[in-house]
XYZ file of C-alpha atoms in Angstrom:
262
model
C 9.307 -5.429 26.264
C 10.484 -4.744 22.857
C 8.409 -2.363 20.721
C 5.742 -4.037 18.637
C 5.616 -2.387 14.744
C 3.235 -4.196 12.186
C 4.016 -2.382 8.327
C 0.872 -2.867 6.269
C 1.742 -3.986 2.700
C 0.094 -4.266 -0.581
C 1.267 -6.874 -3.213
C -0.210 -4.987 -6.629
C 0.265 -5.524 -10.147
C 3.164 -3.760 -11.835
C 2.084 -0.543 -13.817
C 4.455 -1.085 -16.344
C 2.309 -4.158 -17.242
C -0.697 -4.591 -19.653
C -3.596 -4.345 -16.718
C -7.300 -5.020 -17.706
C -10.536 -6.295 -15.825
C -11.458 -9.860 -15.045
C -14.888 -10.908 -16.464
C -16.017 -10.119 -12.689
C -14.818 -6.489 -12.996
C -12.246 -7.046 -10.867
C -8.330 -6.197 -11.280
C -6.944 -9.663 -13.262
C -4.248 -10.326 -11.454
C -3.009 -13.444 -13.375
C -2.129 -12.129 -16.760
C 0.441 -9.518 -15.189
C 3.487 -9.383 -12.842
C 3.328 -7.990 -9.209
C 5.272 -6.237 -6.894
C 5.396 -4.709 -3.357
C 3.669 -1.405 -3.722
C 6.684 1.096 -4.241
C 4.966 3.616 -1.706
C 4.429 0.969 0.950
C 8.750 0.187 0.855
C 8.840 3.841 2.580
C 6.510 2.249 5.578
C 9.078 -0.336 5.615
C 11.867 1.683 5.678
C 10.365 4.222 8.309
C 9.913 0.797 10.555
C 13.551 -0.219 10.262
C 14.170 3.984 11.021
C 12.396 3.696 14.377
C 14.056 0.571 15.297
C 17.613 1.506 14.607
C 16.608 4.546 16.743
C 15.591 2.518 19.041
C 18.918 0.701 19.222
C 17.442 -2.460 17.953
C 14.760 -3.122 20.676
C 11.685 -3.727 18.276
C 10.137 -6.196 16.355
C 9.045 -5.489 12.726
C 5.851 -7.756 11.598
C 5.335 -7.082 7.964
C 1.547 -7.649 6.976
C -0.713 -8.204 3.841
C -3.724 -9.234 2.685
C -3.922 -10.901 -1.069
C -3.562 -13.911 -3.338
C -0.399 -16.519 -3.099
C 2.004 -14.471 -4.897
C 1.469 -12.090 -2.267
C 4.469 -13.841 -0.281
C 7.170 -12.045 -3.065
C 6.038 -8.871 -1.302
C 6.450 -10.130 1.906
C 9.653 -11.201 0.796
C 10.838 -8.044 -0.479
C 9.829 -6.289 2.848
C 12.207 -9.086 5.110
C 14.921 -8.926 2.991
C 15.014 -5.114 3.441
C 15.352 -6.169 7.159
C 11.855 -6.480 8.714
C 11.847 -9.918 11.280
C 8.461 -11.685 10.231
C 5.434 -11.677 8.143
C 2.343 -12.369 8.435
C 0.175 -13.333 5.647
C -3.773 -13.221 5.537
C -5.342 -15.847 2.011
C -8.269 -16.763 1.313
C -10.566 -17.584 -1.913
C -13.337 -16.015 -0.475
C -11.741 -12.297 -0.011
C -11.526 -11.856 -3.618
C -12.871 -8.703 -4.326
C -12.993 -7.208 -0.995
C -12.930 -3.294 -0.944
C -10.952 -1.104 1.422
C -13.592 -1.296 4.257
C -13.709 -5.178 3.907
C -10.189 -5.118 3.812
C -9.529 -2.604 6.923
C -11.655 -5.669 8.460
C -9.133 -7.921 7.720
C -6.284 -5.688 8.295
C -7.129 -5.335 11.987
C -8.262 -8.493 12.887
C -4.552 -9.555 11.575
C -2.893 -7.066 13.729
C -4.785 -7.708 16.773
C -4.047 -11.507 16.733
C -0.265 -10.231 15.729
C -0.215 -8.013 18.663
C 1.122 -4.302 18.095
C 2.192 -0.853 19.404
C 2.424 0.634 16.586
C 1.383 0.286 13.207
C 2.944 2.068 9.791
C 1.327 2.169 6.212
C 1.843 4.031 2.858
C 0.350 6.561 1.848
C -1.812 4.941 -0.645
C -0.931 1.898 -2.494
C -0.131 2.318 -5.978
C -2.799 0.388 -8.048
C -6.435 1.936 -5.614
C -4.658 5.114 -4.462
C -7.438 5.910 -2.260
C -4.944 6.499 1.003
C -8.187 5.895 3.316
C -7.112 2.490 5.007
C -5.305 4.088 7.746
C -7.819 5.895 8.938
C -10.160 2.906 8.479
C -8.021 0.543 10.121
C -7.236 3.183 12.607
C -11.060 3.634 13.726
C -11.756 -0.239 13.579
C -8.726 -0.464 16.332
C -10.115 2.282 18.329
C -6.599 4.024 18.251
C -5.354 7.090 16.929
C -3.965 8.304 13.697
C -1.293 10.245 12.748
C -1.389 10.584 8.988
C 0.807 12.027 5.898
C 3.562 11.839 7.998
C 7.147 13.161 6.110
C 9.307 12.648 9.310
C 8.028 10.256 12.450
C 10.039 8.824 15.587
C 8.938 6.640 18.539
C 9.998 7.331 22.312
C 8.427 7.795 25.990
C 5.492 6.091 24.454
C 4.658 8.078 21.902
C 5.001 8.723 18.075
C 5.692 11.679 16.848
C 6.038 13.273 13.158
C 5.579 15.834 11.000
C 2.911 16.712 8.635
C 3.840 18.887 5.416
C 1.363 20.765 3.447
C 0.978 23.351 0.283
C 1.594 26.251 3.105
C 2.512 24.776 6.867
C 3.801 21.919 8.531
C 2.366 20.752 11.173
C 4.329 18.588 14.537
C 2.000 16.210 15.685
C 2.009 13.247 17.958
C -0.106 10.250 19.792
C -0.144 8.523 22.873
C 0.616 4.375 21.400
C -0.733 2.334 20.177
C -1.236 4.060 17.336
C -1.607 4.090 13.190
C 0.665 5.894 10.943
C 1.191 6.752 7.608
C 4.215 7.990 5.928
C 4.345 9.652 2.684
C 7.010 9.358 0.005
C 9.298 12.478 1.044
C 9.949 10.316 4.564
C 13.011 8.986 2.851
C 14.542 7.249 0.179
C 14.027 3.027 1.185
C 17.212 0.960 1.073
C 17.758 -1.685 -1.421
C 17.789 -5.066 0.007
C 21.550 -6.238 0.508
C 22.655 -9.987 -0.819
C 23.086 -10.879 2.879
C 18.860 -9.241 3.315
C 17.808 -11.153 0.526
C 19.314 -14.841 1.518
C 18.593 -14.086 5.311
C 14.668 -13.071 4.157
C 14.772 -17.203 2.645
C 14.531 -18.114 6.087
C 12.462 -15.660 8.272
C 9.103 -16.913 9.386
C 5.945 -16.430 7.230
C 2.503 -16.799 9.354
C -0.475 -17.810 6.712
C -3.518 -16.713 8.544
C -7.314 -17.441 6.595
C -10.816 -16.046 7.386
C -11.528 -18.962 9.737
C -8.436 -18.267 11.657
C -9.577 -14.149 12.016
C -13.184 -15.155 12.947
C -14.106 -13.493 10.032
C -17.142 -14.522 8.000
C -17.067 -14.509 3.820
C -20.080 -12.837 3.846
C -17.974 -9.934 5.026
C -15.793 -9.676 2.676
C -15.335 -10.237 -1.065
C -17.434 -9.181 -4.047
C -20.614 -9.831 -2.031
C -19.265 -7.994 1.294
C -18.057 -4.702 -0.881
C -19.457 -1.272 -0.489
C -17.838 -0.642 -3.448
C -17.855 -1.575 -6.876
C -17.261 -1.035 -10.486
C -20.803 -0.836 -12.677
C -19.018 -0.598 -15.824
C -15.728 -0.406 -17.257
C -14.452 0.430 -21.068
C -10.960 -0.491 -22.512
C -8.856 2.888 -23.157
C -8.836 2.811 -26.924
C -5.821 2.571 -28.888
C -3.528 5.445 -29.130
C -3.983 6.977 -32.260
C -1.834 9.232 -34.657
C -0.775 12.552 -33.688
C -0.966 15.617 -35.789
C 1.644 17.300 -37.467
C 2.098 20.657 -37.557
C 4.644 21.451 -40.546
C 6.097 25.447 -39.518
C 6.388 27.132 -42.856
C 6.059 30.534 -41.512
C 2.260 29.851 -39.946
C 2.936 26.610 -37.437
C 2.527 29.163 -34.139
C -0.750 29.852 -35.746
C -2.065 26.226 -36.915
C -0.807 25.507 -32.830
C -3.094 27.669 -31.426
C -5.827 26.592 -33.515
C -4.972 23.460 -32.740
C -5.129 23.515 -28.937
C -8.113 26.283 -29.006
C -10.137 23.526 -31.238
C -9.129 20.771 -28.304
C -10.053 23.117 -25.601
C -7.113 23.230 -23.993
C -6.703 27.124 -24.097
């Protein structure tokens, strides 16, 4: 049977963009681009890693949980050469957290069916990096986290954790929940053949209903976490000028003493 490997991915808004709240303090999604998470395209690319190692015997399900343009992530992720996707929408999970969505996430990947299953890090738009473990714990397998290297044989995975002053080889008995950080390698840029072939691999749309999953779970009303309050970062205002006739060392360190900064 041919290795099972479901890539959690995060469709987020583009942080190049003008991002504000909604009225509902809640990320507004509709007055800025999104993308596939950059940091989740190294999960991706560690799944297509372990199946070329695997001489092709393994099946790549690429996940996520969001609105409709969601599917241009999905997209992204098949055209880089994953085989399916799966993707979980509904109205009522707007505004889910990361526990309500670790709900989600495993409910998905049970009904998908998996050996093994690869995140990010963090996505780039929460950067909390706690979903694997939560998704991890709601599966009831283990975790092998921060991974900068990872490989799959004999039933286990494998990898290597790199800190500020050790590594560290661990491994786990499958199935199992990984993450990969953004030293596990550089991901490949979807070819012209990836990107037309992607046009016509299968996209699953799964809801609540289908996850047996009630709204009262999830969304704004489900969270454990919220924002109270939020401010707009004011405008960027004029810098100061410090003009060196002989004294500008001086007026600097005034300067950065009066800002605190030494």
């Amino acid at each position: 049977m041919s290795l099972r490997i479901v890539v959690c991915v995060k469709y987020v808004p583009d942080a190049t963009g003008d991002r504000h709240f909604a009225e509902d303090l809640t990320v507004d999604r509709d007055d800025v681009d999104g993308l596939l998470s950059e940091l989740d395209e190294y999960a991706v690319e560690q799944a297509l890693q372990i199946k070329e190692a695997n001489d092709g015997d393994a099946e790549i399900t690429v996940l996520t949980v969001g609105p409709e343009d969601a599917t241009d992530a999905l997209r992204k992720a098949l055209s880089m050469g994953a085989d399916k996707a799966v993707h979980v929408e509904d109205d009522d999970l707007h505004g889910t957290d990361a526990l309500g969505t670790s709900l989600v996430l495993a409910k998905a990947v049970e009904k998908t069916g998996y050996d093994l299953v690869v995140c990010g890090m963090a996505s780039t738009d929460g950067t909390m990096g706690v979903l694997p473990a939560l998704l991890a714990e709601r599966l009831g397998v283990p975790q092998v986290t921060q991974l900068s290297e990872v490989a799959v044989a004999d039933g286990k995975v494998t990898g290597r954790r790199d800190g500020d002053t050790a590594s560290e080889q661990l491994e786990a008995a499958l199935p199992a929940v990984v993450s990969v950080t953004d030293q596990s390698g550089e991901a490949r840029y979807p070819s012209f053949k990836g990107i037309m072939a992607a046009k016509k691999k299968p996209v699953e749309t799964l809801d609540l209903d289908d996850l047996d999953i009630d709204a009262d779970e999830v969304g704004l009303e489900g969270a454990w976490t919220k924002v109270e309050e939020a401010t707009e970062r004011p405008a960027r205002t004029a810098g100061t000028i410090v003009k060196d006739e002989g004294e500008g060392a001086k007026q600097l360190a005034e300067f950065l003493a009066g800002q605190k900064f030494i």
